[in-house]
């Protein structure tokens, strides 16, 4: 915790210390040698940066599970059904669509940018709500009645790393806090033995930009996302060093905390109380993180629902882990899955490669919504699904068929946490190029997610380099129409 | 009383009492000055109205009082600014309406009674930081212990007297020595150094240590790292691809500059424009790497011009933050909302940095040079052989020539690689620069040429300095270049640079600057806690020809610096954040120094200075987190135990033990590190194999050094904390040792003790 940055906290902690002092902190110290519980009680108040806090408003959602489809999935192959585009396949897109627009790879592979490409995928309306989903997402098609589709998402930047940053931090510049960091900064976390913001990854490679996507930027590092790894140690340095057992670790931590407590008494510095609390939390995490990651206790039926294996890393397994993490109070869980970058090159075509990545995620993501609902957790858990941008209605020919990056309109979906069930927001033009109404910019999406958590995006600020920064920069409107 | 002093004088210490007036001075007055006073001030009084003082606003003009205290709704000023008046047009007349934040600040101020200081002078008002510092008189101070009073203490004590607070006592000598070593070199004192100091009876023993440490080569490492933060130094290109880069020559140049005590104005000039100095040396060209520490985007499909522009924007913003302490970046998309910096002026600064090439400079080491020369000789040899065969026309000669040509090609391809570093170089033809509308590089506005903000000192003096002796003194109409900008930055008339930099030096010693917003000296920044001291330090530094070592000496020999950091009950009520410095502050060590302290304690440290980045052990799987998996071949032998600042820094996948302790991310300039305190830090110190390895070494070291358990404990304690344990501390460690010894044997028991000591809050704190 950055106490020096929070005068209020400093004064509370100091007051606390001095009131303790007058009661005789020395006796507490002695008692704590025998009773770690009392030590914790004596040092924890005001010392947890991640202690749960109330937002500005009454929130509908408590936790968020964000399924980040890294690379930018093609909305035209999955959700945005465009028969007219298929009819115009191979024709030239009217200039009026392209005027003033910029695209990636303008100088090289995106030369025949003006040729329209119809989707070869079959679409059907599903559920009571009759929402269109393509054949590539048979499982997802079954949960449409619990989901809001936003077909008119828009972003500002068309290259992967900056666009991922933009989707996560509201800025394409490095060094800004990510949404999970803002949220845990704003309302803390209810998990007292796990990090408040956890990241899980699957797919052939890490997301572009790496750790900055879940970084805390200029916020204290307490708020940055902690990657839990699918295999081996779930958290860096979580395992007690070789040759030491839990008992010896406990013994060492007790000695560290007792000596730190003596120093706290000698110096009166509340930062030492925070450090004692941090060591206790670290110790608890050593047990609780592996426990959270261990699927031994999950029934075969549950594993089957997700299509997950107890030990083999996969997106589906991460979905199940995400449920376990929010059950344990983790505020923000973000899953990354690669690779959705369907340009048409090797490993990236809209044919078999695309089918594979769809298959990777379909069953797990549908199961997550189904499972959360069955356990009564969907109301308080907001599930967000989407990439950093979408794909162009125009085709791109590399080795096979593909589409280029597209920022004008793409589909994301949300479920639970106070959003409407079985609802479609926004409509794109007949080619799926741009929105004809209800455009939802990244800043609007951020404002809405914060709103659902009970946080006013204009009031969640942090002063840095002379300016009050927000997740939503100077923009963002809550999309009230999708709220249940 | 000058205007700025007057504004400081009004800054009450209790924030609540000064709340209303502080609003006027910090929020209302700057915006009235910026938007209104041009037409309604000392020079012009359109509509008979003046708004340069709150009194004049209350009196009003031809249309009556401009404001009614406590009643914003009926106040003419607010109606006109919001454009709700039935007859009169919206103000500012025919210009962009005021932003909502400004309107709200005005409304709040009027609603609260429109309070303002009674003795507010009329006329042009300038924010304090834009007025050059004037040498203040040193407050009177009693001599203590026959020592000449340090002016720093005079200023600090004078302010404390107003609150009836005395300075704290001096810290005990062991604490003091550890503090001094860590602050000046980033390394803790050895037990021998501690003993020597504790036994040194001379009254000037402390000052002698100060001088020795300021001349230690490790001083350059410690303070060099301070500058690397500002420069956003890293060993990779950043963005998503994050390829490695060779930049350590520049890093070593910085370390050397501190160790040479290069006057700070030269230090700045060489980094901004060393290449443009007459007869620039190799070192001066290397110095321009400062602004090559920007990221490079190598992602496929990007528009290269976009990222060239991004890097220039970063250079402008970094220059603003690093030297001027102003938030220039706010004027990239629109005129600055709070400070008098227009968007046009932003792009005039941009123009200085738009005229460069970004070459890679080859700087071969002596060995590389020899290898290169051998290679060149071999090439020449083959070429000569070829030439000799040139005239012969028979088939054999043709065959031989073919063979030779092939060899030559092969040889040329095997040219030995040499060390390189990134530098700036001026283009022969300047680029055209424009205002970018809303900061968007695809939307060109009016042309701009290089220039500096009008609110600051003129560029002319720097231009003349550049032309001195060239016979062109009178032609100051030439296009200014980066060298002129560099000279302008350190021009003695610059009201900001010396204040901003010395404030950040101060921040290193006390955890907080005299101006708390160390990167914002503008109207939105905080006011100095000790304005006279700040100005005295700034002017003193200039008077000492920008001698930084002298300023360090001045600060660390002050009583203020030497106080104990222990909490004091009466301070908790009067000054809970310790702004007035009636005691020192405990500061958690920087990420690199946490590593260094552990290395020194264990005896493992390799104190070698400079050279390419190294790869100490890190947990498995760290490099998987980047988009491109980068190598991490763990260094063996000596390089495994180098100081933290030499750890190879990948921007996308930074060394976890550094990142977890708030090492800057190197994406943009960092002028103040966060000091977080998290469970992940605990896991790092407890379990990271690099720290475990050091703990094992520390245990071995103390076991080898003595046989007696008590002596061993004392030694281990002194190696980590540079002091004796208290009886209670010793008792706790003894019981730990006993338990561990009983269950796991002696060697293991000492390893546990070593781990515990290396994990203590005090070990990673400067007290």
PDB file of C-alpha atoms in Angstrom, chain A residues 97 160 192 205 324 368 380 389 466:
ATOM      1  CA  UNK A  97     -17.430   3.164 -46.571  1.00  0.00           C
ATOM      2  CA  UNK A 160      -2.977  -5.571 -31.527  1.00  0.00           C
ATOM      3  CA  UNK A 192      -8.531 -12.312   1.987  1.00  0.00           C
ATOM      4  CA  UNK A 205       1.068 -17.905 -27.077  1.00  0.00           C
ATOM      5  CA  UNK A 324     -13.781 -21.244  -8.274  1.00  0.00           C
ATOM      6  CA  UNK A 368     -19.278 -21.113 -17.290  1.00  0.00           C
ATOM      7  CA  UNK A 380     -23.657 -11.256  -8.975  1.00  0.00           C
ATOM      8  CA  UNK A 389     -11.331  -5.346 -32.096  1.00  0.00           C
ATOM      9  CA  UNK A 466      -0.743  16.724 -12.367  1.00  0.00           C
TER      10      UNK A 466
END
